[in-house]
Short mmCIF file of C-alpha atoms in Angstrom, two decimals:
data_model
loop_
_atom_site.label_atom_id
_atom_site.label_comp_id
_atom_site.label_asym_id
_atom_site.label_seq_id
_atom_site.Cartn_x
_atom_site.Cartn_y
_atom_site.Cartn_z
CA MET A 355 -7.01 23.69 20.32
CA PRO A 356 -5.25 20.30 20.06
CA LYS A 357 -5.58 18.50 16.79
CA SER A 358 -7.53 15.26 17.12
CA PRO A 359 -6.13 12.18 15.43
CA PRO A 360 -7.70 11.33 12.08
CA ALA A 361 -10.52 8.82 12.16
CA ARG A 362 -9.61 5.47 10.70
CA THR A 363 -11.03 5.07 7.25
CA ASP A 364 -11.97 1.99 5.28
CA LEU A 365 -9.91 1.68 2.13
CA LEU A 366 -11.75 2.01 -1.14
CA ARG A 367 -11.73 -1.17 -3.11
CA GLY A 368 -8.49 -1.44 -5.09
CA THR A 369 -6.60 1.26 -3.24
CA LEU A 370 -4.77 -1.17 -0.95
CA ASP A 371 -2.81 -2.53 -3.92
CA LEU A 372 -1.81 1.01 -4.88
CA LEU A 373 -0.72 1.83 -1.31
CA ILE A 374 1.35 -1.35 -1.06
CA LEU A 375 3.01 -0.82 -4.44
CA ARG A 376 3.86 2.78 -3.55
CA THR A 377 5.16 1.77 -0.12
CA LEU A 378 7.48 -0.79 -1.74
CA SER A 379 8.75 1.60 -4.41
CA PRO A 380 11.81 2.85 -2.47
CA ARG A 381 12.84 -0.50 -0.98
CA ALA A 382 11.82 -4.03 -0.03
CA LEU A 383 9.90 -4.42 3.24
CA HIS A 384 8.34 -7.24 5.21
CA GLY A 385 4.58 -7.38 5.73
CA VAL A 386 4.33 -5.74 9.15
CA ALA A 387 6.73 -2.98 8.06
CA ILE A 388 4.48 -2.29 5.05
CA ALA A 389 1.42 -1.91 7.29
CA ASP A 390 3.39 0.22 9.76
CA ARG A 391 4.65 2.51 6.98
CA ILE A 392 1.15 3.00 5.54
CA ALA A 393 -0.16 3.87 9.01
CA GLN A 394 2.77 6.26 9.56
CA VAL A 395 2.43 8.07 6.24
CA THR A 396 -1.36 8.39 6.58
CA GLN A 397 -0.99 9.49 10.22
CA GLY A 398 -3.13 6.58 11.34
CA THR A 399 -5.96 7.11 8.86
CA PHE A 400 -5.30 3.71 7.28
CA ASP A 401 -4.58 0.85 9.67
CA VAL A 402 -4.08 -2.14 7.41
CA GLN A 403 -4.89 -5.35 9.23
CA PRO A 404 -3.19 -8.70 8.50
CA GLY A 405 -6.45 -10.14 7.14
CA SER A 406 -6.35 -7.54 4.36
CA LEU A 407 -2.60 -7.09 3.97
CA PHE A 408 -1.41 -10.65 3.47
CA PRO A 409 -4.05 -11.65 0.87
CA ALA A 410 -3.17 -8.44 -1.02
CA LEU A 411 0.56 -9.25 -0.86
CA HIS A 412 -0.16 -12.74 -2.15
CA ARG A 413 -2.34 -11.33 -4.95
CA LEU A 414 0.38 -8.83 -5.98
CA GLU A 415 2.99 -11.58 -6.01
CA GLN A 416 0.74 -13.84 -8.10
CA ALA A 417 0.24 -10.97 -10.56
CA GLY A 418 4.03 -10.68 -10.92
CA TRP A 419 4.09 -7.14 -9.49
CA THR A 420 6.08 -8.09 -6.39
CA THR A 421 8.47 -10.81 -5.44
CA GLY A 422 8.78 -12.24 -1.97
CA ALA A 423 11.80 -13.74 -0.26
CA TRP A 424 12.39 -15.06 3.24
CA THR A 425 14.88 -12.94 5.17
CA THR A 426 15.99 -12.54 8.77
CA THR A 427 15.51 -9.29 10.69
CA GLU A 428 18.20 -7.71 12.86
CA GLU A 429 16.37 -9.26 15.83
CA GLY A 430 16.74 -12.71 14.28
CA ARG A 431 13.10 -13.15 13.23
CA ARG A 432 12.38 -14.87 9.94
CA VAL A 433 10.09 -12.71 7.79
CA ARG A 434 8.95 -12.59 4.19
CA SER A 435 10.11 -9.40 2.52
CA TYR A 436 8.54 -8.04 -0.64
CA ALA A 437 10.05 -5.98 -3.46
CA LEU A 438 8.61 -4.48 -6.61
CA THR A 439 9.36 -6.12 -9.91
CA ALA A 440 9.75 -4.18 -13.16
CA ALA A 441 6.14 -5.09 -13.96
CA GLY A 442 5.15 -3.83 -10.50
CA ARG A 443 6.81 -0.48 -11.16
CA ARG A 444 4.88 -0.18 -14.43
CA GLN A 445 1.67 -1.13 -12.63
CA LEU A 446 2.35 1.49 -9.95
CA VAL A 447 2.65 4.22 -12.59
CA GLU A 448 -0.59 3.05 -14.23
CA GLN A 449 -2.45 2.93 -10.92
CA GLU A 450 -1.15 6.37 -9.91
CA HIS A 451 -2.53 7.82 -13.16
CA THR A 452 -5.87 6.09 -12.59
CA TRP A 453 -5.98 7.39 -9.02
CA ASP A 454 -5.30 10.94 -10.23
CA ARG A 455 -8.28 10.67 -12.61
CA VAL A 456 -10.53 9.31 -9.83
CA VAL A 457 -9.53 12.11 -7.43
CA ALA A 458 -10.17 14.75 -10.11
CA ALA A 459 -13.57 13.27 -10.97
CA VAL A 460 -14.67 13.10 -7.33
CA ALA A 461 -13.50 16.69 -6.81
CA GLN A 462 -15.60 17.78 -9.78
CA VAL A 463 -18.69 16.15 -8.31
CA LEU A 464 -18.07 17.69 -4.88
CA ARG A 465 -17.66 21.15 -6.38
CA ASN A 466 -20.49 20.99 -8.90
CA ALA A 467 -23.21 18.69 -7.60
#
């Protein structure tokens, strides 16, 4: 039986920042590439739209967790690329630990409620 694609899921409040920070951890990316990578890794479960992505990128930059710079793609398009700062890497570790606690707590409720 063919596997159906995962249904798109609304992101829980606060998880978009975590997904963006994690996506930027290996290298700098421009906005559309960030959204594309999240969709790829989640096999389409999370389809981050520009109306959510760009305010989040702005918020992360304002917090000092990312830095943005205008660059030119291989196709000659001018795009804003984002990279993690040292503070952003620390924030990523903190958010990953928090996420682990949330997942464990939800699992407990699902098993024992």
